[in-house]
Tab-separated table of N, CA and C in Angstrom:
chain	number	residue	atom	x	y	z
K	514	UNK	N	0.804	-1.187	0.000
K	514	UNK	CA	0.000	0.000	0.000
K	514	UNK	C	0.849	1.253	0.000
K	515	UNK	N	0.601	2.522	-0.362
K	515	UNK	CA	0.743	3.864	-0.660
K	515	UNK	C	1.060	4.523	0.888
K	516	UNK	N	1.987	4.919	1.687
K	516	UNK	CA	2.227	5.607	2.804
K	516	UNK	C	2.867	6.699	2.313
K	517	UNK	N	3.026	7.746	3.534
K	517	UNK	CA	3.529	9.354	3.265
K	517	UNK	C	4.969	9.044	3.712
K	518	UNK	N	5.640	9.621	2.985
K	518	UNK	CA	6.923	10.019	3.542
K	518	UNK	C	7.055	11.513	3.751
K	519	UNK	N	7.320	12.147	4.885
K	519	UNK	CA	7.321	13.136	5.318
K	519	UNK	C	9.045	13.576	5.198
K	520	UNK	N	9.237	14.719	4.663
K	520	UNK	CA	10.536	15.268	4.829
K	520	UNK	C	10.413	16.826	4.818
K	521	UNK	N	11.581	17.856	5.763
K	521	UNK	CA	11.254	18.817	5.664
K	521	UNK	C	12.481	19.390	6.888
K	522	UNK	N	12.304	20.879	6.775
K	522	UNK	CA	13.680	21.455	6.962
K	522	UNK	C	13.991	21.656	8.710
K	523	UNK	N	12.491	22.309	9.378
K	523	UNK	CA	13.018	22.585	10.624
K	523	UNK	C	11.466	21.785	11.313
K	524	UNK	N	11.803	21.232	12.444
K	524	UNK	CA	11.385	20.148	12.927
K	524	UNK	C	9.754	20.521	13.402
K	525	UNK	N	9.556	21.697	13.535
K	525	UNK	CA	7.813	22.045	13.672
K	525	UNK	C	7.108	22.176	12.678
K	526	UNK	N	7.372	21.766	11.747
K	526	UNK	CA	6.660	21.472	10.789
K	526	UNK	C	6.155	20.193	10.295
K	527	UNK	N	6.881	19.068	11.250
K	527	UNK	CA	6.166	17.555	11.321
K	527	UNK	C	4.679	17.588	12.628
K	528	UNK	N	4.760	18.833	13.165
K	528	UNK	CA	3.331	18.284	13.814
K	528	UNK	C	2.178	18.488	13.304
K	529	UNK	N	1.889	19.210	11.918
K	529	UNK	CA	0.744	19.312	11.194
K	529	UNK	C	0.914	18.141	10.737
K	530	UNK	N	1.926	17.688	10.208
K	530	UNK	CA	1.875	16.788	9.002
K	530	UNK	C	1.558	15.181	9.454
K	531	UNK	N	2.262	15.101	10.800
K	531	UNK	CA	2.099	14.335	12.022
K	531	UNK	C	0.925	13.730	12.340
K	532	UNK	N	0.024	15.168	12.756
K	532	UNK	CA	-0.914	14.802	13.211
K	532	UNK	C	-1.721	14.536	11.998
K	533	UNK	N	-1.932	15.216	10.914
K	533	UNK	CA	-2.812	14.820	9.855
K	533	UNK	C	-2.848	13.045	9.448
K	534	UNK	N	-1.538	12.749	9.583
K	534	UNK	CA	-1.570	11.166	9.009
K	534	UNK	C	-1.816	10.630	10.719
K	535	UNK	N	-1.756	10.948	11.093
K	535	UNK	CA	-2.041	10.485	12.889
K	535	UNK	C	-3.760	10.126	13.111
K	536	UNK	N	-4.636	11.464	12.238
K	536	UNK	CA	-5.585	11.243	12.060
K	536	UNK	C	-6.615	10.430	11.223
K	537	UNK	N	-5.546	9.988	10.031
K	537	UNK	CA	-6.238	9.015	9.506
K	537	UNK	C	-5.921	7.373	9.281
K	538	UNK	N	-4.320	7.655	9.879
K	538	UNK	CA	-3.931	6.363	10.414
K	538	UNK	C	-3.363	6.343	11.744
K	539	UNK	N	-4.566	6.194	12.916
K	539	UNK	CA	-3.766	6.068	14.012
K	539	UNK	C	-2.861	5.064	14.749
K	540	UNK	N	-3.123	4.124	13.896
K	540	UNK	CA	-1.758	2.898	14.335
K	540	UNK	C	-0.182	3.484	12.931
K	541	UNK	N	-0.204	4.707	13.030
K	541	UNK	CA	1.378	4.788	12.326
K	541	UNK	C	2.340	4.702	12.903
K	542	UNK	N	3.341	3.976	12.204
K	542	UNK	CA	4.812	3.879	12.782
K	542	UNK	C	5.620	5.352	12.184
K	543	UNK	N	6.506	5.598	13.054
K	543	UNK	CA	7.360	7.146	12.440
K	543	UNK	C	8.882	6.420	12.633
K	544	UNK	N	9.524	7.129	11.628
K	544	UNK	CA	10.528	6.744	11.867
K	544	UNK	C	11.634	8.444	11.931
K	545	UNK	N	11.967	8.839	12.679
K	545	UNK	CA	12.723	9.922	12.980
K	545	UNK	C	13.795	10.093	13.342
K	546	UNK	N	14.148	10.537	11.691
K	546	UNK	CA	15.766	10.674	11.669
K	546	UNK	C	16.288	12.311	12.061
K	547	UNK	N	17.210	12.279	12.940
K	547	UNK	CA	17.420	13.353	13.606
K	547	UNK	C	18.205	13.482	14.863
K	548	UNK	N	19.169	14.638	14.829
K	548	UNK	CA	19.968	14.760	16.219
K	548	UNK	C	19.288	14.735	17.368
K	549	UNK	N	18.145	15.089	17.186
K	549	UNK	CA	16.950	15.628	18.389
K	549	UNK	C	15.989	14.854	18.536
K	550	UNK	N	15.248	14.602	19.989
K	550	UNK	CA	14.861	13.973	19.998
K	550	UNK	C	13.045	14.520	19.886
K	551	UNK	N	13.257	15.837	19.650
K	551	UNK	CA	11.814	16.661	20.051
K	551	UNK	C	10.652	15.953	20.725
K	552	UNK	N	11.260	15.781	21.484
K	552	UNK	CA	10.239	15.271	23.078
K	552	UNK	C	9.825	16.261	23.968
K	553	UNK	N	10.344	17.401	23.680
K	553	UNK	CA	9.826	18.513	24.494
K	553	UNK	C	8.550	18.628	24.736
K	554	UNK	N	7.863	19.394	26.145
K	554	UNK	CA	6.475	20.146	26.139
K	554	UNK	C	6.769	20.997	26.706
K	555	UNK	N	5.806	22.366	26.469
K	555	UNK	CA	6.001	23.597	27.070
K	555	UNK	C	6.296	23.121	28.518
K	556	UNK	N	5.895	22.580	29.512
K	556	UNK	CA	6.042	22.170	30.970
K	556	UNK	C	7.467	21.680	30.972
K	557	UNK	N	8.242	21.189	30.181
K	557	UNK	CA	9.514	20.997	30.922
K	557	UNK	C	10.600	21.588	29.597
K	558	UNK	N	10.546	21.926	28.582
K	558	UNK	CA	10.818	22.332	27.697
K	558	UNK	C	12.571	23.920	28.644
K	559	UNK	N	13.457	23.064	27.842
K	559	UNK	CA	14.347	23.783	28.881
K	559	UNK	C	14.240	25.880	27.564
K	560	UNK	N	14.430	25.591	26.593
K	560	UNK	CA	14.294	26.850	25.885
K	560	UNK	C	12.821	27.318	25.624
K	561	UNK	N	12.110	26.463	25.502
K	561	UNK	CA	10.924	27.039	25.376
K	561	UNK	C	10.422	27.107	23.513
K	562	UNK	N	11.120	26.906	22.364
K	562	UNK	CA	10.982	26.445	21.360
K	562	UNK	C	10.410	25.634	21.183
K	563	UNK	N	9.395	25.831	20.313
K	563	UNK	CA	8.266	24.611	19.362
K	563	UNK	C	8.696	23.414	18.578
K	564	UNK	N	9.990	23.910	17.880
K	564	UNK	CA	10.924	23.031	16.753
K	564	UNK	C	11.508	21.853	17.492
K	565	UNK	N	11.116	22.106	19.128
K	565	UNK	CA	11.739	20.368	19.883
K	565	UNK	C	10.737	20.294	20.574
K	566	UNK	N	9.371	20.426	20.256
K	566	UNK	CA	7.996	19.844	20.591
K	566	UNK	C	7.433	18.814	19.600
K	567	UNK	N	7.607	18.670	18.910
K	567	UNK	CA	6.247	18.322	17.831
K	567	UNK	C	5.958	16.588	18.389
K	568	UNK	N	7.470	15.976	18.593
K	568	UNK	CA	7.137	14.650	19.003
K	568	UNK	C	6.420	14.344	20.479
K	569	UNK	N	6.617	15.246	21.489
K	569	UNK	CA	6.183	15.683	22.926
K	569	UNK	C	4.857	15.721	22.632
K	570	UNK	N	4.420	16.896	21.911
K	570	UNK	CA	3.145	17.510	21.726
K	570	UNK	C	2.347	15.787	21.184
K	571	UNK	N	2.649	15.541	20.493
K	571	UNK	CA	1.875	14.438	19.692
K	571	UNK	C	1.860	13.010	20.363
K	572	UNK	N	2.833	12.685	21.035
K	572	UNK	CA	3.026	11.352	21.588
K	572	UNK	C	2.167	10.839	22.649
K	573	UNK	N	1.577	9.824	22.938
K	573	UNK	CA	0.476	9.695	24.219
K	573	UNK	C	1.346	8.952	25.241
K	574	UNK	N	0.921	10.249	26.180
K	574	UNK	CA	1.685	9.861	27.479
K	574	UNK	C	1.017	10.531	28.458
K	575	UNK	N	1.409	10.105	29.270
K	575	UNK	CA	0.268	10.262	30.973
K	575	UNK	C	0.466	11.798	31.538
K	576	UNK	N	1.609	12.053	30.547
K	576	UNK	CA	2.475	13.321	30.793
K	576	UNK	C	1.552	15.162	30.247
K	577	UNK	N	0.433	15.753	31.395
K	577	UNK	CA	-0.060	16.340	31.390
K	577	UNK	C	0.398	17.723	30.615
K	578	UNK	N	0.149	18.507	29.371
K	578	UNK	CA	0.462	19.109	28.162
K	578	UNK	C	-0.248	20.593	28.781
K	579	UNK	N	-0.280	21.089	29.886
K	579	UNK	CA	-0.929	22.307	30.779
K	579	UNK	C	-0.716	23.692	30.096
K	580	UNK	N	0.371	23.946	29.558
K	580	UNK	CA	0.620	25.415	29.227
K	580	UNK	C	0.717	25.800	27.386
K	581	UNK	N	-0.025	24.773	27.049
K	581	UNK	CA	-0.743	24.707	25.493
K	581	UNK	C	-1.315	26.361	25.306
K	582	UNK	N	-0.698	26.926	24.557
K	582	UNK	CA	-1.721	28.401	24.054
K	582	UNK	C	-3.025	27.991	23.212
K	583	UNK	N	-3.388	28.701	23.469
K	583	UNK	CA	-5.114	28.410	23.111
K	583	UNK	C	-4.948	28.547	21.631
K	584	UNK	N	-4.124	28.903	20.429
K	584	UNK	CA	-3.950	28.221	18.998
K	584	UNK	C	-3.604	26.847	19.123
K	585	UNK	N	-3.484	26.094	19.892
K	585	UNK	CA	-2.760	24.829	20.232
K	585	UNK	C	-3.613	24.088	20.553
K	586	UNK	N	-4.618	24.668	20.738
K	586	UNK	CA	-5.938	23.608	21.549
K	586	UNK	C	-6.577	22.775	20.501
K	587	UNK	N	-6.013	22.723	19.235
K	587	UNK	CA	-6.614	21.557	18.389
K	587	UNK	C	-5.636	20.365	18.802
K	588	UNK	N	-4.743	20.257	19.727
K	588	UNK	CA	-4.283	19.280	19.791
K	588	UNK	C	-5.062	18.054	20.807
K	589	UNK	N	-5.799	19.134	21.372
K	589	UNK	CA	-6.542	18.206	22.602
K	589	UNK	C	-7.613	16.716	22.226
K	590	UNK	N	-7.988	16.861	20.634
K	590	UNK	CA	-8.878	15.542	20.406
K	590	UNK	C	-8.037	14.862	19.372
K	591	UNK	N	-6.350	15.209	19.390
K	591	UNK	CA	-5.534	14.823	18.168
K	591	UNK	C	-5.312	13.332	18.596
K	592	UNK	N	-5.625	12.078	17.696
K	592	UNK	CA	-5.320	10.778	17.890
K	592	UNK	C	-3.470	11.251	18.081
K	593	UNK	N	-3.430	10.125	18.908
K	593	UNK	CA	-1.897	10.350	19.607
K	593	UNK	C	-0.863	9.319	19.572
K	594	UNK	N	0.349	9.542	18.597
K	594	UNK	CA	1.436	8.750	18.809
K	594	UNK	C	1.824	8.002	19.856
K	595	UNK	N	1.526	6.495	19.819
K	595	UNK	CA	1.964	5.257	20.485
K	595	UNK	C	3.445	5.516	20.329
K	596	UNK	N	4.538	5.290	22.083
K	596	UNK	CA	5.486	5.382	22.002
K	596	UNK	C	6.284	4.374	21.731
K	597	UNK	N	5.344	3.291	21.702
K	597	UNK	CA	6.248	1.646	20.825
K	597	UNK	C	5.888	2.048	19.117
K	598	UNK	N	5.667	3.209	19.187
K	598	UNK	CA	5.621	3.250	17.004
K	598	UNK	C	6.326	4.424	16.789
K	599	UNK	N	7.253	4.376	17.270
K	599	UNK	CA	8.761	5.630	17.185
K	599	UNK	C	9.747	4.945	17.146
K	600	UNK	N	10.789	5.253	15.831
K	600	UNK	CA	12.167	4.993	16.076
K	600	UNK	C	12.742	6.230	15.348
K	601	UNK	N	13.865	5.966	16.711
K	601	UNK	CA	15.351	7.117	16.700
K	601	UNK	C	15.882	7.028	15.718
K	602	UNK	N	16.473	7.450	15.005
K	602	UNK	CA	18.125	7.217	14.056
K	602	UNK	C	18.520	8.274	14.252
K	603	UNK	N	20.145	8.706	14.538
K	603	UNK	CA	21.049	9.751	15.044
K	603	UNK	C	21.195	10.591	15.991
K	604	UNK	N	20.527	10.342	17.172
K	604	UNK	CA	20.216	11.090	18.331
K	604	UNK	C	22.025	11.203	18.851
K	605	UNK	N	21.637	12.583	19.216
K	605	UNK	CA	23.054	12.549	20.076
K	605	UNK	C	22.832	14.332	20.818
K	606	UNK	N	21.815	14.692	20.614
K	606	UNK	CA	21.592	15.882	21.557
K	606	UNK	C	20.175	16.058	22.206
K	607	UNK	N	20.268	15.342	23.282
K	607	UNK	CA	18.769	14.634	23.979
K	607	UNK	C	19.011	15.781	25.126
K	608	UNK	N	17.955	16.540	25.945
K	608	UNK	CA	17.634	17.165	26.637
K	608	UNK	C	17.325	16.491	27.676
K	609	UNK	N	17.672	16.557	29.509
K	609	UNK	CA	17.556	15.762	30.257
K	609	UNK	C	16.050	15.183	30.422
K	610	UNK	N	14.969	16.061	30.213
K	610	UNK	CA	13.666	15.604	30.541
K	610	UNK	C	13.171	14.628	29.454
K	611	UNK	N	13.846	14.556	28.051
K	611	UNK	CA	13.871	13.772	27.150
K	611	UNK	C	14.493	13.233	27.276
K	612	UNK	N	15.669	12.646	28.226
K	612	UNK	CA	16.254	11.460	28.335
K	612	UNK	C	15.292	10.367	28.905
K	613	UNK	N	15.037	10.912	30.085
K	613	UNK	CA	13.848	10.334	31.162
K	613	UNK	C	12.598	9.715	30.404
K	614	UNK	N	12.218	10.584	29.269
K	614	UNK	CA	11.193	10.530	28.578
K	614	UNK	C	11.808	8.831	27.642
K	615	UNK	N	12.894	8.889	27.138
K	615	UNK	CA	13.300	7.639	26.690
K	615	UNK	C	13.378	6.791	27.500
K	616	UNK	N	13.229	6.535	28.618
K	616	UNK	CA	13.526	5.493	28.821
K	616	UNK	C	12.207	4.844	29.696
């Protein structure tokens, strides 16, 4: 069958694209190639940048998403990335709350 391959320059721009195929296939596998691990959420997010959210924002975890700006609030009924349907390739600049988050 026909799947998306997503490619693109700076890393907030996979959570539209993310969530769109998120929404119509919610059992997708991602595969994310990248130094980063964008696991960030505004709540522990050490800079405060979007471009190391998108995988945070999207991923389902028990991990409460509180300081969402209200343009952001379409994320609240977004079908949500299973963290057994993520793989790494090239990580090597992981943020401590995204370490934790790996493991």
């Amino acid at each position: 069958g026909n799947f998306p391959l997503l490619l693109g320059g700076d890393h907030s721009i996979s959570l539209g694209s993310m969530a769109g195929v998120l929404r119509v296939r919610p059992d997708t596998g991602v595969l994310w190639i990248d130094a980063h691990a964008d696991l960030n959420i505004p709540d522990v997010s050490e800079s405060g940048n979007m471009h190391g959210m998108p995988v945070g924002l999207l991923l389902d975890t028990n991990t409460p998403k509180q300081q969402l700006s209200k343009t952001m609030n379409w994320l609240d009924d977004q079908p949500k990335l299973k963290p057994d349907s993520i793989v790494y390739v090239g990580l090597r600049d992981v943020d401590m709350a995204e370490r934790q988050m790996l493991r």
